[in-house]
CSV table of C-alpha atoms in Angstrom, one decimal:
chain,number,residue,atom,x,y,z
A,1,MET,CA,-0.2,22.7,20.1
A,2,SER,CA,-0.3,21.3,23.7
A,3,TYR,CA,-3.3,20.6,25.9
A,4,PRO,CA,-3.7,20.6,29.7
A,5,ALA,CA,-4.0,17.5,31.8
A,6,TYR,CA,-7.1,16.9,34.1
A,7,PRO,CA,-6.8,18.3,37.6
A,8,GLU,CA,-6.9,14.9,39.3
A,9,TYR,CA,-6.5,11.2,38.4
A,10,LYS,CA,-7.2,7.8,39.8
A,11,ASP,CA,-6.1,4.2,39.1
A,12,SER,CA,-8.3,2.8,36.4
A,13,GLY,CA,-7.9,-0.8,37.8
A,14,VAL,CA,-6.7,-1.9,34.3
A,15,GLU,CA,-2.9,-2.3,34.2
A,16,TRP,CA,-2.4,-1.4,30.5
A,17,LEU,CA,-4.7,1.7,30.8
A,18,GLY,CA,-3.1,3.2,33.9
A,19,GLU,CA,-4.6,6.3,35.5
A,20,VAL,CA,-7.8,8.1,34.3
A,21,PRO,CA,-9.5,11.3,35.3
A,22,VAL,CA,-11.0,10.9,38.8
A,23,HIS,CA,-14.6,11.4,37.6
A,24,TRP,CA,-14.4,8.8,34.8
A,25,GLU,CA,-15.7,5.3,35.2
A,26,VAL,CA,-13.9,2.3,33.7
A,27,THR,CA,-15.9,-0.8,33.2
A,28,ALA,CA,-16.8,-3.4,30.6
A,29,LEU,CA,-18.0,-2.0,27.2
A,30,LYS,CA,-21.3,-3.8,27.6
A,31,ARG,CA,-22.2,-1.5,30.5
A,32,GLY,CA,-22.9,1.3,28.1
A,33,HIS,CA,-23.3,-0.4,24.7
A,34,ASP,CA,-25.3,-3.3,23.2
A,35,VAL,CA,-23.2,-5.7,21.2
A,36,VAL,CA,-24.6,-8.0,18.5
A,37,LEU,CA,-22.8,-10.4,16.2
A,38,GLY,CA,-24.1,-10.7,12.6
A,39,LYS,CA,-25.7,-13.7,10.9
A,40,MET,CA,-24.0,-16.8,9.5
A,41,LEU,CA,-24.1,-16.8,5.7
A,42,GLN,CA,-27.4,-18.1,4.3
A,43,PRO,CA,-27.3,-18.4,0.5
A,44,GLU,CA,-30.7,-20.0,0.1
A,45,PRO,CA,-34.2,-19.1,1.7
A,46,LYS,CA,-35.4,-21.5,4.4
A,47,GLN,CA,-39.0,-20.2,4.5
A,48,GLU,CA,-41.3,-18.2,2.3
A,49,SER,CA,-41.1,-15.1,4.4
A,50,ASP,CA,-37.2,-14.9,4.1
A,51,GLN,CA,-35.9,-11.7,2.5
A,52,LEU,CA,-32.9,-11.3,0.2
A,53,LEU,CA,-31.1,-8.3,1.7
A,54,PRO,CA,-27.7,-6.6,1.5
A,55,TYR,CA,-25.2,-7.4,4.2
A,56,LEU,CA,-21.7,-6.3,5.2
A,57,ARG,CA,-18.6,-8.5,5.8
A,58,ALA,CA,-15.3,-7.8,7.6
A,59,ALA,CA,-13.9,-6.9,4.2
A,60,ASN,CA,-16.2,-3.9,4.0
A,61,ILE,CA,-14.6,-2.4,7.1
A,62,GLN,CA,-11.5,-0.6,5.8
A,63,PRO,CA,-9.1,1.9,7.5
A,64,THR,CA,-10.9,4.7,5.6
A,65,GLY,CA,-14.3,3.6,6.9
A,66,VAL,CA,-17.1,1.4,5.5
A,67,ASP,CA,-16.4,0.5,1.8
A,68,LEU,CA,-19.7,-0.2,-0.1
A,69,LYS,CA,-18.1,-1.1,-3.5
A,70,ASP,CA,-18.7,-4.8,-3.0
A,71,VAL,CA,-21.9,-5.4,-1.0
A,72,ARG,CA,-23.5,-8.9,-1.3
A,73,LYS,CA,-26.9,-10.2,-0.4
A,74,MET,CA,-28.2,-13.2,1.6
A,75,TRP,CA,-31.4,-14.4,3.0
A,76,PHE,CA,-32.8,-13.1,6.4
A,77,SER,CA,-35.9,-14.0,8.3
A,78,PRO,CA,-38.1,-11.1,9.2
A,79,SER,CA,-36.9,-11.2,12.8
A,80,GLU,CA,-33.2,-11.4,11.8
A,81,ALA,CA,-33.7,-8.5,9.4
A,82,ARG,CA,-35.1,-6.4,12.3
A,83,GLN,CA,-32.4,-7.5,14.8
A,84,LEU,CA,-29.4,-7.1,12.5
A,85,ALA,CA,-30.4,-4.0,10.6
A,86,LEU,CA,-27.9,-1.1,10.8
A,87,GLU,CA,-28.8,2.4,12.0
A,88,TYR,CA,-27.0,5.7,11.6
A,89,GLY,CA,-24.3,5.9,14.2
A,90,ASP,CA,-23.8,2.2,14.8
A,91,LEU,CA,-20.2,1.2,15.4
A,92,LEU,CA,-19.0,-1.8,13.4
A,93,ILE,CA,-16.1,-3.9,14.6
A,94,SER,CA,-14.6,-6.7,12.6
A,95,GLU,CA,-14.8,-10.1,14.3
A,96,GLY,CA,-12.4,-11.8,11.9
A,97,GLY,CA,-9.9,-10.8,9.3
A,98,ASP,CA,-8.2,-7.7,10.6
A,99,VAL,CA,-9.7,-8.2,14.0
A,100,GLY,CA,-10.9,-5.2,15.9
A,101,ARG,CA,-10.9,-2.8,13.0
A,102,PRO,CA,-13.7,-0.2,13.8
A,103,ALA,CA,-15.8,1.9,11.5
A,104,LEU,CA,-18.8,4.1,12.1
A,105,TRP,CA,-21.9,3.5,10.0
A,106,SER,CA,-23.3,6.6,8.4
A,107,ASN,CA,-25.2,5.3,5.4
A,108,GLY,CA,-28.8,5.0,6.7
A,109,SER,CA,-31.0,1.9,6.7
A,110,GLY,CA,-31.3,-1.1,4.5
A,111,TYR,CA,-28.1,-2.9,5.3
A,112,HIS,CA,-27.4,-5.8,7.7
A,113,ILE,CA,-24.4,-7.7,9.0
A,114,GLN,CA,-22.8,-11.1,8.6
A,115,ASN,CA,-21.1,-12.9,11.5
A,116,SER,CA,-17.7,-11.5,10.7
A,117,ILE,CA,-18.9,-8.1,12.1
A,118,ASN,CA,-20.0,-7.0,15.6
A,119,ARG,CA,-22.5,-4.2,15.7
A,120,VAL,CA,-22.1,-2.0,18.8
A,121,ARG,CA,-25.0,0.4,19.6
A,122,PRO,CA,-24.7,2.9,22.5
A,123,ASN,CA,-27.4,3.1,25.1
A,124,ALA,CA,-28.3,5.9,27.6
A,125,ASN,CA,-26.1,8.9,27.1
A,126,ASN,CA,-23.1,7.2,25.6
A,127,CYS,CA,-21.4,8.3,22.3
A,128,SER,CA,-20.5,5.8,19.6
A,129,SER,CA,-18.0,8.2,18.1
A,130,PHE,CA,-16.1,8.3,21.4
A,131,LEU,CA,-16.2,4.5,21.5
A,132,PHE,CA,-14.9,4.4,17.9
A,133,TYR,CA,-11.8,6.3,18.9
A,134,TRP,CA,-11.4,4.2,22.0
A,135,MET,CA,-11.5,1.0,19.8
A,136,LEU,CA,-9.1,2.6,17.3
A,137,ALA,CA,-6.7,3.4,20.1
A,138,ILE,CA,-6.6,-0.1,21.6
A,139,LYS,CA,-6.3,-1.5,18.0
A,140,GLN,CA,-3.3,0.7,17.2
A,141,LYS,CA,-1.7,-0.1,20.6
A,142,GLY,CA,-2.0,-3.9,20.0
A,143,TYR,CA,-4.4,-4.4,22.9
A,144,VAL,CA,-7.0,-6.1,20.7
A,145,ASP,CA,-4.5,-8.8,19.9
A,146,VAL,CA,-3.9,-9.3,23.6
A,147,LEU,CA,-7.6,-9.5,24.3
A,148,CYS,CA,-8.1,-12.0,21.5
A,149,ASN,CA,-5.1,-14.1,22.7
A,150,LYS,CA,-3.9,-13.9,19.1
A,151,SER,CA,-1.8,-16.8,17.9
A,152,THR,CA,-2.8,-18.0,14.5
A,153,ILE,CA,-6.4,-17.1,13.6
A,154,ALA,CA,-7.9,-14.6,16.0
A,155,HIS,CA,-11.6,-13.9,16.5
A,156,PHE,CA,-12.9,-10.8,18.3
A,157,THR,CA,-16.2,-12.4,19.4
A,158,ALA,CA,-19.2,-10.5,20.7
A,159,GLU,CA,-18.3,-11.7,24.2
A,160,LYS,CA,-14.8,-10.4,23.9
A,161,VAL,CA,-16.0,-7.0,22.6
A,162,ALA,CA,-18.6,-6.8,25.3
A,163,SER,CA,-15.9,-7.4,28.0
A,164,VAL,CA,-13.4,-4.8,26.7
A,165,PRO,CA,-12.4,-2.5,29.6
A,166,THR,CA,-13.7,0.9,28.5
A,167,PRO,CA,-13.4,4.4,30.0
A,168,PHE,CA,-16.8,6.2,30.4
A,169,PRO,CA,-16.5,9.9,30.8
A,170,PRO,CA,-19.9,11.7,31.3
A,171,GLY,CA,-21.9,11.6,28.1
A,172,SER,CA,-21.4,15.2,27.2
A,173,GLU,CA,-17.7,14.9,27.7
A,174,GLN,CA,-17.6,11.8,25.4
A,175,THR,CA,-19.3,13.9,22.7
A,176,GLN,CA,-16.8,16.8,23.3
A,177,ILE,CA,-13.8,14.4,23.0
A,178,ALA,CA,-15.2,12.9,19.8
A,179,THR,CA,-15.9,16.3,18.3
A,180,PHE,CA,-12.3,17.4,19.2
A,181,LEU,CA,-10.8,14.3,17.6
A,182,ASP,CA,-13.1,14.6,14.5
A,183,HIS,CA,-11.7,18.1,13.9
A,184,GLU,CA,-8.1,17.3,14.7
A,185,THR,CA,-7.9,14.0,12.7
A,186,VAL,CA,-9.5,15.7,9.7
A,187,ARG,CA,-6.9,18.4,9.9
A,188,ILE,CA,-4.1,15.9,10.2
A,189,ASP,CA,-5.5,13.8,7.4
A,190,ALA,CA,-5.6,16.8,5.1
A,191,LEU,CA,-1.9,17.4,5.8
A,192,VAL,CA,-1.2,13.8,5.0
A,193,GLU,CA,-3.1,14.0,1.7
A,194,GLU,CA,-1.2,17.2,0.9
A,195,GLN,CA,2.1,15.3,1.3
A,196,GLN,CA,0.8,12.3,-0.7
A,197,ARG,CA,-0.1,14.7,-3.5
A,198,LEU,CA,3.4,16.1,-3.4
A,199,ILE,CA,5.0,12.7,-3.5
A,200,ALA,CA,2.8,11.8,-6.6
A,201,LEU,CA,3.9,15.1,-8.3
A,202,LEU,CA,7.6,14.4,-7.5
A,203,LYS,CA,7.2,10.8,-9.0
A,204,GLU,CA,5.7,12.3,-12.1
A,205,LYS,CA,8.5,14.9,-12.3
A,206,ARG,CA,11.1,12.1,-11.8
A,207,GLN,CA,9.5,10.1,-14.6
A,208,ALA,CA,9.4,13.1,-16.9
A,209,VAL,CA,13.0,14.0,-16.3
A,210,ILE,CA,14.1,10.4,-17.1
A,211,SER,CA,11.9,10.2,-20.2
A,212,HIS,CA,13.1,13.5,-21.6
A,213,ALA,CA,16.8,12.9,-20.9
A,214,VAL,CA,17.0,9.4,-22.6
A,215,THR,CA,15.1,10.6,-25.7
A,216,LYS,CA,16.1,14.2,-26.1
A,217,GLY,CA,19.4,14.6,-24.3
A,218,LEU,CA,20.5,17.5,-22.1
A,219,ASP,CA,21.3,20.2,-24.7
A,220,PRO,CA,18.1,22.2,-25.6
A,221,GLU,CA,20.0,23.8,-28.5
A,222,VAL,CA,21.2,20.6,-30.2
A,223,PRO,CA,19.9,20.0,-33.8
A,224,MET,CA,17.1,17.4,-33.9
A,225,LYS,CA,16.0,14.8,-36.5
A,226,ASP,CA,13.0,12.6,-37.0
A,227,SER,CA,13.6,9.3,-35.3
A,228,GLY,CA,11.5,7.5,-37.9
A,229,VAL,CA,9.5,6.1,-35.0
A,230,GLU,CA,6.1,7.8,-34.6
A,231,TRP,CA,5.8,7.4,-30.8
A,232,LEU,CA,9.5,8.4,-30.2
A,233,GLY,CA,9.4,11.6,-32.2
A,234,GLU,CA,12.5,13.7,-32.7
A,235,VAL,CA,15.9,12.8,-31.2
A,236,PRO,CA,19.2,14.6,-31.3
A,237,ALA,CA,20.6,14.6,-34.9
A,238,HIS,CA,23.8,12.8,-33.9
A,239,TRP,CA,22.1,10.0,-32.0
A,240,ALA,CA,21.6,6.6,-33.5
A,241,VAL,CA,18.2,4.9,-33.5
A,242,GLY,CA,17.9,1.2,-34.0
A,243,PRO,CA,16.3,-2.0,-32.7
A,244,LEU,CA,17.8,-3.2,-29.4
A,245,ARG,CA,19.1,-6.4,-31.2
A,246,TRP,CA,21.7,-4.2,-32.9
A,247,TYR,CA,23.2,-3.4,-29.6
A,248,ALA,CA,22.6,-6.4,-27.4
A,249,THR,CA,21.9,-10.1,-27.2
A,250,ILE,CA,19.2,-11.7,-25.1
A,251,GLN,CA,19.4,-14.8,-22.9
A,252,GLY,CA,16.4,-16.8,-21.9
A,253,GLY,CA,16.1,-18.3,-18.4
A,254,ILE,CA,15.4,-21.7,-16.9
A,255,ALA,CA,11.9,-23.0,-16.6
A,256,LYS,CA,10.9,-23.9,-13.1
A,257,GLY,CA,10.2,-27.6,-12.5
A,258,LYS,CA,12.4,-28.8,-15.3
A,259,SER,CA,13.1,-32.5,-14.8
A,260,TYR,CA,16.3,-34.5,-15.5
A,261,ASP,CA,16.9,-38.2,-15.8
A,262,ALA,CA,18.9,-40.0,-13.1
A,263,GLU,CA,22.1,-40.0,-15.2
A,264,THR,CA,22.3,-36.2,-15.6
A,265,PRO,CA,24.5,-34.5,-13.0
A,266,THR,CA,22.6,-31.6,-11.4
A,267,VAL,CA,23.2,-28.9,-8.8
A,268,GLU,CA,21.0,-26.6,-6.8
A,269,LEU,CA,21.7,-22.9,-7.6
A,270,PRO,CA,20.1,-19.5,-6.7
A,271,TYR,CA,17.9,-17.9,-9.4
A,272,LEU,CA,16.0,-14.7,-9.9
A,273,ARG,CA,12.3,-14.5,-10.4
A,274,VAL,CA,10.0,-11.7,-11.5
A,275,ALA,CA,9.5,-10.7,-7.9
A,276,ASN,CA,13.2,-10.1,-7.6
A,277,VAL,CA,13.4,-7.7,-10.5
A,278,GLN,CA,12.0,-4.3,-9.3
A,279,ASP,CA,12.0,-1.0,-11.0
A,280,GLY,CA,15.6,0.1,-10.9
A,281,TYR,CA,16.9,-2.4,-8.4
A,282,VAL,CA,17.1,-6.1,-7.5
A,283,ASP,CA,15.3,-7.3,-4.4
A,284,LEU,CA,17.4,-10.0,-2.8
A,285,SER,CA,15.4,-10.4,0.4
A,286,THR,CA,14.1,-13.8,-0.8
A,287,VAL,CA,16.2,-15.7,-3.4
A,288,LYS,CA,15.0,-19.2,-4.2
A,289,THR,CA,17.0,-22.0,-5.7
A,290,VAL,CA,16.4,-24.3,-8.7
A,291,GLU,CA,17.8,-27.6,-9.8
A,292,VAL,CA,19.8,-27.3,-13.0
A,293,ALA,CA,22.0,-29.7,-15.0
A,294,VAL,CA,25.7,-28.9,-14.6
A,295,SER,CA,26.0,-28.8,-18.4
A,296,GLU,CA,23.3,-26.0,-18.6
A,297,ILE,CA,24.7,-23.7,-15.9
A,298,GLU,CA,26.5,-21.4,-18.4
A,299,ARG,CA,23.3,-21.2,-20.5
A,300,TYR,CA,21.4,-19.6,-17.7
A,301,ARG,CA,24.1,-18.0,-15.6
A,302,LEU,CA,23.9,-14.2,-15.1
A,303,ARG,CA,26.9,-12.0,-15.8
A,304,GLU,CA,27.7,-8.7,-14.2
A,305,GLY,CA,26.4,-6.0,-16.4
A,306,ASP,CA,23.4,-8.0,-17.7
A,307,VAL,CA,20.2,-5.9,-17.9
A,308,LEU,CA,17.4,-7.8,-16.3
A,309,MET,CA,13.9,-7.3,-17.8
A,310,ASN,CA,10.6,-8.9,-16.8
A,311,GLU,CA,8.8,-10.9,-19.5
A,312,GLY,CA,5.4,-10.6,-17.8
A,313,GLY,CA,3.3,-9.9,-14.8
A,314,ASP,CA,1.1,-6.9,-14.0
A,315,ASN,CA,1.4,-4.1,-16.4
A,316,ASP,CA,3.6,-2.1,-14.1
A,317,LYS,CA,6.1,-5.0,-14.0
A,318,LEU,CA,6.2,-5.5,-17.7
A,319,GLY,CA,9.6,-4.8,-19.2
A,320,ARG,CA,10.9,-3.1,-16.1
A,321,GLY,CA,14.6,-3.5,-15.8
A,322,THR,CA,17.7,-3.1,-13.8
A,323,VAL,CA,21.4,-3.9,-14.0
A,324,TRP,CA,22.8,-7.1,-12.5
A,325,LYS,CA,25.9,-6.3,-10.4
A,326,GLY,CA,26.8,-9.8,-9.5
A,327,GLU,CA,25.4,-9.6,-6.0
A,328,VAL,CA,24.9,-13.4,-5.8
A,329,THR,CA,27.6,-15.9,-7.0
A,330,ASP,CA,26.5,-18.4,-9.7
A,331,CYS,CA,23.1,-16.9,-10.0
A,332,LEU,CA,20.7,-18.0,-12.7
A,333,HIS,CA,17.4,-16.5,-13.9
A,334,GLN,CA,13.9,-17.8,-14.5
A,335,ASN,CA,12.4,-18.0,-18.0
A,336,HIS,CA,10.1,-15.0,-17.1
A,337,VAL,CA,13.1,-12.8,-16.6
A,338,PHE,CA,15.2,-11.8,-19.7
A,339,ALA,CA,18.9,-11.2,-19.4
A,340,ILE,CA,20.0,-8.7,-22.0
A,341,ARG,CA,23.8,-8.4,-22.7
A,342,PRO,CA,24.8,-5.1,-24.2
A,343,ASN,CA,27.7,-4.7,-26.6
A,344,HIS,CA,30.3,-2.0,-26.4
A,345,PHE,CA,28.0,0.7,-28.0
A,346,LEU,CA,25.5,0.4,-25.2
A,347,LEU,CA,26.0,1.0,-21.5
A,348,PRO,CA,23.9,-1.4,-19.4
A,349,GLN,CA,22.8,1.6,-17.2
A,350,TRP,CA,21.6,3.4,-20.3
A,351,LEU,CA,19.4,0.5,-21.3
A,352,SER,CA,18.1,0.1,-17.8
A,353,MET,CA,17.2,3.8,-17.6
A,354,PHE,CA,15.5,3.7,-21.0
A,355,THR,CA,13.3,0.8,-19.8
A,356,ARG,CA,12.0,3.1,-17.1
A,357,SER,CA,11.0,5.9,-19.5
A,358,ASN,CA,7.5,6.6,-20.6
A,359,THR,CA,8.5,5.9,-24.2
A,360,ALA,CA,9.8,2.4,-23.4
A,361,ARG,CA,6.8,1.5,-21.2
A,362,ALA,CA,4.4,2.6,-23.9
A,363,TYR,CA,6.2,0.3,-26.3
A,364,PHE,CA,6.2,-2.7,-24.0
A,365,TYR,CA,2.5,-2.2,-23.3
A,366,LEU,CA,1.7,-1.8,-27.0
A,367,TYR,CA,3.5,-4.9,-28.1
A,368,SER,CA,2.5,-7.1,-25.1
A,369,LYS,CA,0.0,-9.9,-25.0
A,370,GLN,CA,-2.8,-8.9,-22.6
A,371,SER,CA,-4.8,-11.3,-20.5
A,372,THR,CA,-6.9,-10.7,-17.3
A,373,ASN,CA,-4.9,-8.3,-15.2
A,374,LEU,CA,-1.6,-9.7,-16.7
A,375,ALA,CA,0.6,-9.0,-19.7
A,376,SER,CA,3.6,-10.6,-21.3
A,377,ILE,CA,6.0,-9.7,-24.1
A,378,SER,CA,8.1,-11.9,-26.3
A,379,SER,CA,11.9,-11.8,-26.5
A,380,SER,CA,11.6,-10.9,-30.2
A,381,SER,CA,9.4,-7.9,-29.4
A,382,VAL,CA,11.8,-6.8,-26.7
A,383,MET,CA,14.8,-7.0,-29.1
A,384,SER,CA,12.8,-5.1,-31.8
A,385,CYS,CA,12.3,-2.1,-29.4
A,386,PRO,CA,13.7,1.1,-31.1
A,387,LEU,CA,16.5,2.4,-28.9
A,388,PRO,CA,17.7,6.0,-29.0
A,389,LEU,CA,21.4,5.8,-28.5
A,390,PRO,CA,23.9,8.7,-28.1
A,391,PRO,CA,27.7,8.1,-28.1
A,392,VAL,CA,29.0,6.2,-25.0
A,393,GLN,CA,30.5,9.3,-23.5
A,394,GLU,CA,27.2,11.2,-23.8
A,395,GLN,CA,25.4,8.2,-22.3
A,396,ARG,CA,27.6,8.6,-19.3
A,397,GLN,CA,27.0,12.4,-19.1
A,398,VAL,CA,23.2,11.9,-19.2
A,399,LEU,CA,23.3,9.1,-16.6
A,400,ASP,CA,25.4,11.3,-14.3
A,401,PHE,CA,22.9,14.1,-14.6
A,402,LEU,CA,20.0,11.6,-13.9
A,403,ALA,CA,21.7,10.2,-10.9
A,404,ILE,CA,22.0,13.7,-9.4
A,405,GLU,CA,18.5,14.8,-10.3
A,406,ALA,CA,16.9,11.5,-9.2
A,407,ALA,CA,18.8,11.8,-5.9
A,408,ARG,CA,17.4,15.3,-5.4
A,409,LEU,CA,13.9,14.3,-6.1
A,410,ASP,CA,14.2,11.1,-4.0
A,411,ASP,CA,15.4,13.3,-1.1
A,412,LEU,CA,12.3,15.5,-1.4
A,413,MET,CA,10.1,12.4,-1.5
A,414,GLN,CA,11.8,11.0,1.6
A,415,GLU,CA,11.2,14.3,3.4
A,416,SER,CA,7.5,14.0,2.6
A,417,ILE,CA,7.4,10.3,3.7
A,418,GLU,CA,9.0,11.2,7.0
A,419,THR,CA,6.5,14.1,7.4
A,420,ILE,CA,3.6,11.6,6.8
A,421,ASN,CA,5.0,9.2,9.4
A,422,LEU,CA,5.3,12.0,12.0
A,423,LEU,CA,1.7,13.1,11.2
A,424,GLN,CA,0.4,9.6,11.6
A,425,GLU,CA,2.3,9.2,14.8
A,426,ARG,CA,0.8,12.5,16.0
A,427,ARG,CA,-2.7,11.3,15.0
A,428,SER,CA,-2.4,8.1,16.9
A,429,ALA,CA,-0.9,9.8,20.0
A,430,LEU,CA,-3.6,12.4,20.0
A,431,ILE,CA,-6.4,9.9,19.8
A,432,SER,CA,-4.8,7.8,22.6
A,433,ALA,CA,-4.2,10.8,24.8
A,434,ALA,CA,-7.8,12.1,24.4
A,435,VAL,CA,-9.7,8.8,25.0
A,436,THR,CA,-7.6,7.9,28.0
A,437,GLY,CA,-7.9,11.3,29.7
A,438,LYS,CA,-4.2,12.2,29.4
A,439,ILE,CA,-5.3,15.6,28.0
A,440,ASP,CA,-8.3,17.7,29.0
A,441,VAL,CA,-10.2,19.0,26.0
A,442,ARG,CA,-13.4,20.0,27.8
A,443,GLY,CA,-12.7,23.7,27.1
A,444,TRP,CA,-11.6,23.2,23.5
A,445,GLN,CA,-13.5,25.0,20.8
A,446,PRO,CA,-12.8,24.7,17.0
A,447,PRO,CA,-11.1,27.7,15.6
A,448,GLU,CA,-13.2,29.9,13.4
A,449,ASP,CA,-10.8,29.6,10.5
A,450,SER,CA,-8.9,26.3,10.6
A,451,VAL,CA,-5.7,26.5,8.6
A,452,LEU,CA,-4.9,23.0,7.3
A,453,THR,CA,-1.5,23.7,5.7
A,454,GLY,CA,1.9,24.5,6.9
A,455,GLU,CA,1.2,23.4,10.5
A,456,ALA,CA,3.1,20.1,10.6
A,457,SER,CA,6.3,21.5,11.8
A,458,GLN,CA,4.5,23.3,14.7
A,459,MET,CA,2.9,20.1,16.0
A,460,GLU,CA,4.3,18.3,19.0
A,461,VAL,CA,3.5,14.6,19.8
A,462,VAL,CA,1.7,14.3,23.1
């Protein structure tokens, strides 16, 4: 859908803003809004009348709005409590952190602000929702960084917020623009959520396809047998099932910070860390080096065809694996990354694919040592993992099928990602066009029945 332009424009007087509708005023934000910075943290009372009250920090201002999951309390004097209390419709703008991030307050009274937040409250006939979209637009365009002269640590002080060049349409027009953007952004956000749900379903489907193929095979008519492993269930009757140590050896890595005496010849070589070993691929964007004794290089050197598996980290990193293809010459591995070397009965790609299955991940989780937000698994537990193993030729057939199926699902996910990117670009462009007067929405009315699906292909970016 396209929207008309205003009949007549004038120079705004602000170089990066350009022209605005002739009847709009452009002036400092403080001409239509009151700006107040919050209170510096006060962990202890200073006088008997001080009150312990909830306050918001910059961390509470998120892209989705005000997040109240972690609200803390500090002491306010009665006058500070009155001055810094939030009211419905206040605009909150982060002073630090992600400077200039805006959010509208819609949770009623009882909350206050710390000095990492600016509270902006409209006066006269001005609309805080219109100002929210204006601040969002200049944040997305990078103008906030320019206004803050951002170099290392930026602060969007109350003075800087108050002096932001701001367009002021008539009050009723501000409200109309905000109502239009409320409707359109909700519509676009619904389409984005729809695509995100589709991506999640495709990921689940991909995982299910992998898990089924590496434990049940491709032939639905093949005779099955009990694997002897409760959580693995039945496998094709002609498949072998045995601990990984029957089909591979494991190589431990070098410990970071290992010291050598002055007489030991050493060399600096690249090595892989847990951060390099991703789910199904090796991330080589940052490869660090480690000092190692020349006599120990072979002990820690990776060979092409090794299957890399993480010993620990977050639960989603535990046991995840991929095949090393020799991308870096003379590359070693850290002791938190196992190098598993298959024998001739086991293709490296089969083992790597199996580690990505729900079955393997359940095993790694079950036999891992859990601590706060982290997990680790021993080399002996890894090598004891029951491995369903078809003949090598069938391993290749299953892997070929999974490569085709995974590529198909990945293509569908990529289409959804591209759709999301287009929708988000559309959202930003629409906000910018409306608050700068590039489109005229004064005559816009919300449709009686808004259809929120299937419209992405019909949208054009302003």
